Amino acid sequence: MPMLELQDIHAYYGNIHALKGISLTIEKGEIVTLIGANGAGKTTTLRTIQGLIRPRGGSIKLEGEELTKLPAHEVNRRGICQSPEGRLIFPRMSVQENLEMGAFTRTDKDGIARDLERVFSLFPRLKERVRQKGGTLSGGEQQMLAMARAMMGSPRVLLLDEPSMGLAPLLVESIFDTIQALNQQGITILLVEQNARMALGIAHRGYVLQTGEIRLQGDAAKLRDDEEVRKTYLGEG
Amino acid sequence: MPQFSPATQRLLRTLLGVAVIYLALILGQPAGLDLVRIVDDIRTTPTNIVQQLIIGLSNGAIIVIIALGYTLVYGIIELVNFAHGEVFMLGAFTALLALSLFTSTTAAGGLTAPLWAALLGFIPAMLVCGLLNAGIERLAYRRLRNSPKLAVLISAIGMSFILQNVGLQLGAFGKLTQVGPQFEFLRVLGSNNAAPKSFPVVLSTENLLGDFIIRVTAADLLVMGTALVLMLALNWFVQNTRLGKAMRATAQNRDAAAMMGINVDQIIALTFLIGGALAGAAGMMFGLYNGTAVFTMGFTAGLRSFTAAVLGGIGNIRGAALGGVLIGLLAAFSDQYLAVRWTNAWVFLILVLVLLFRPTGLLGQESGDKA
């Protein structure tokens, strides 16, 4: 049984048909990437999985359990945590409080303390700024905070929306290294990226989204070699 | 806006300036801007300044508690809850009815109630108003959450009309005293719906400072003390408890809060509950301090408290406290040195000026808000 499964998902923004029958699966332990141009529906897909947008058709299942009609906080409680587009950290809360909010629904104090240590070892920068207000962090630090906060929810599936957005190239490398490290610790990841080259570099499989539809799918290595992907998304040939 | 040349703009601005000064001179006199009288008052009885400071702080304490309700709700859903002043008014009526159960007639024919009844009376006043406010949110605001903001605002204004009429009709229950002695406690409502209702006397009005020219009464201390306790309790709740943190998170980013597993609808309802409970407490405080309740009182209190919240920086709890104290003082000094009937106009002027020149208020929201 796949970890996360979307079947024929249709979603709308007002009258705009944003997702026109998206189907995708993520197996336990995989990194799956969703690539595509601006406005293709990548963020909409993540928001629909999270329950922030209610789909008009299709189903979303987490290890067979129906998520389709659940509100966002219920989806979170079932183990789907997200580092959203625009980071959406809590600007007037300290780094510490932001991370505590990530673990809002958990009651296992020991586990929370362990996860806090874990995110601090992955992002030592956050430990240095633990008392600082979220809104005063730099863009890169906010990105780290958003990812760390999502990890504090001890996710079964981690959704990452454009973690490289607006970051310096060196920082992008280190963020992708971190994503790979998280995956090696056993976390299943759905990664939305515009930086298709980097995303396909660390993912197991990928889906190419175009105007609300899945255009191509397959092993990341195969997609990297695909003529069309290379032309359109990797800027080659 | 038509486009004028810079020269015309300068001319228009000068004309506007002259008009404002001219109006101030004409209106100033009846509005109490009578410098001779003000200087005379200060020279003959300088203690009035201290006296108005105390009165202003007491009234300010009540304004603060109402303003907190505006600011909490605005902070979380960016709605000016126009019905909030009426919730306060119904809080005063609830407090009056709670007190009426323990009211007795004194030898001189006045009504009196024991202090413990007043302190206990805070509980029903806060409970009723908390549930009422949460009910208003459920009934009139929640379904409009994703509608244009104007729709919710109109709904709030409609709610305030309904509640004001509820306050008016509540007075009718006073007639039940004619039915039988079991309704005798309702005599506090009198026989005229619209007339102000008198609270039974709870606190002695004697001056705690003896014969000293400045008066400090037990009511002053009770009102200021209660406001302080409520503010500290609210601050502790919001800063330290799990639900308080969820409230702050929801106020800072609703989508992100939902992603953290916070039931946003529940937290918004909780915010209305707390704001309403504070308005109920303020209703009791007002009754104990001023001794009356009338169905129109929500408007004035609402105007002053909303102005206080805006002045301090709407959405900001400390701002509401600062703004409430300032508006309380402004009102007291205007009453003493300018003219009582113009006090609301001054408050309104402050509101307009703040909205025009510093819409974020004195304390504002810290930067990086929407980061």
Coordinates of C-alpha atoms in Angstrom, one line a residue, chain A residues 113-220:
Chain A
A113 CA 12.9 16.9 23.2
R114 CA 14.6 14.4 20.9
D115 CA 13.3 15.9 17.8
L116 CA 14.3 19.4 19.0
E117 CA 17.9 18.1 19.4
R118 CA 17.7 16.5 16.0
V119 CA 16.6 19.7 14.1
F120 CA 19.2 21.7 16.0
S121 CA 21.9 19.3 14.9
L122 CA 20.6 19.6 11.3
F123 CA 20.3 23.4 11.5
P124 CA 22.8 24.6 14.1
R125 CA 22.0 28.1 12.9
L126 CA 18.6 27.9 14.5
K127 CA 20.0 26.9 17.8
E128 CA 22.1 30.1 17.8
R129 CA 19.0 32.1 17.3
V130 CA 16.6 30.2 19.5
R131 CA 15.4 33.3 21.4
Q132 CA 15.1 35.5 18.3
K133 CA 11.7 36.4 16.8
G134 CA 10.9 34.5 13.6
G135 CA 10.2 37.7 11.7
T136 CA 13.7 39.0 12.3
L137 CA 15.4 36.0 10.7
S138 CA 17.0 36.1 7.2
G139 CA 15.3 34.4 4.3
G140 CA 17.5 31.3 4.5
E141 CA 17.1 31.0 8.2
Q142 CA 13.3 31.3 7.9
Q143 CA 13.4 28.5 5.3
M144 CA 15.3 26.4 7.8
L145 CA 12.8 27.2 10.5
A146 CA 9.9 26.3 8.3
M147 CA 11.5 22.9 7.5
A148 CA 12.5 22.3 11.1
R149 CA 9.0 23.3 12.3
A150 CA 7.4 20.8 9.9
M151 CA 9.8 18.1 11.2
M152 CA 8.8 18.8 14.8
G153 CA 5.4 17.3 13.9
S154 CA 7.1 13.9 13.5
P155 CA 5.6 13.6 10.0
R156 CA 4.8 10.3 8.2
V157 CA 4.9 12.4 5.0
L158 CA 6.8 15.7 4.8
L159 CA 5.6 18.1 2.2
L160 CA 8.2 20.7 1.1
D161 CA 7.2 23.6 -1.1
E162 CA 10.0 25.3 -2.9
P163 CA 12.6 25.0 -0.1
S164 CA 15.2 26.6 -2.4
M165 CA 13.2 29.7 -3.2
G166 CA 15.1 32.9 -2.9
L167 CA 18.2 31.3 -1.4
A168 CA 21.9 31.8 -2.3
P169 CA 23.3 28.9 -4.4
L170 CA 25.5 27.7 -1.6
L171 CA 22.6 27.6 0.8
V172 CA 20.5 25.7 -1.8
E173 CA 23.1 22.9 -1.9
S174 CA 23.0 22.6 1.9
I175 CA 19.2 22.6 2.0
F176 CA 19.1 19.8 -0.6
D177 CA 21.8 17.9 1.4
T178 CA 19.6 18.3 4.5
I179 CA 16.5 16.9 2.6
Q180 CA 18.5 13.9 1.6
A181 CA 19.7 13.4 5.1
L182 CA 16.1 13.6 6.4
N183 CA 15.1 11.0 3.9
Q184 CA 17.9 8.7 5.0
Q185 CA 16.5 9.0 8.5
G186 CA 13.4 7.4 7.1
I187 CA 11.1 10.3 6.3
T188 CA 8.9 10.1 3.2
I189 CA 9.1 13.4 1.3
L190 CA 7.1 15.1 -1.4
L191 CA 9.2 17.9 -2.8
V192 CA 7.9 20.7 -4.9
E193 CA 10.6 22.6 -6.8
Q194 CA 11.2 25.0 -9.6
N195 CA 14.9 24.0 -9.4
A196 CA 14.2 20.8 -11.4
R197 CA 17.9 19.9 -11.8
M198 CA 18.5 19.8 -8.0
A199 CA 15.2 18.2 -7.3
L200 CA 15.7 15.4 -9.8
G201 CA 19.2 15.0 -8.4
I202 CA 18.0 13.8 -5.0
A203 CA 14.6 12.4 -5.8
H204 CA 13.7 8.7 -6.4
R205 CA 10.9 9.5 -8.7
G206 CA 9.3 12.6 -10.2
Y207 CA 6.1 14.0 -11.7
V208 CA 6.0 16.8 -14.2
L209 CA 3.0 19.1 -13.8
Q210 CA 1.7 21.2 -16.6
T211 CA -1.4 23.5 -16.3
G212 CA -3.0 21.3 -13.7
E213 CA -2.2 17.9 -15.3
I214 CA 0.5 15.3 -14.9
R215 CA 2.5 15.5 -18.1
L216 CA 5.2 13.0 -17.4
Q217 CA 6.2 10.7 -14.6
G218 CA 8.9 8.2 -13.8
D219 CA 12.2 7.5 -12.2
A220 CA 14.2 10.7 -11.5

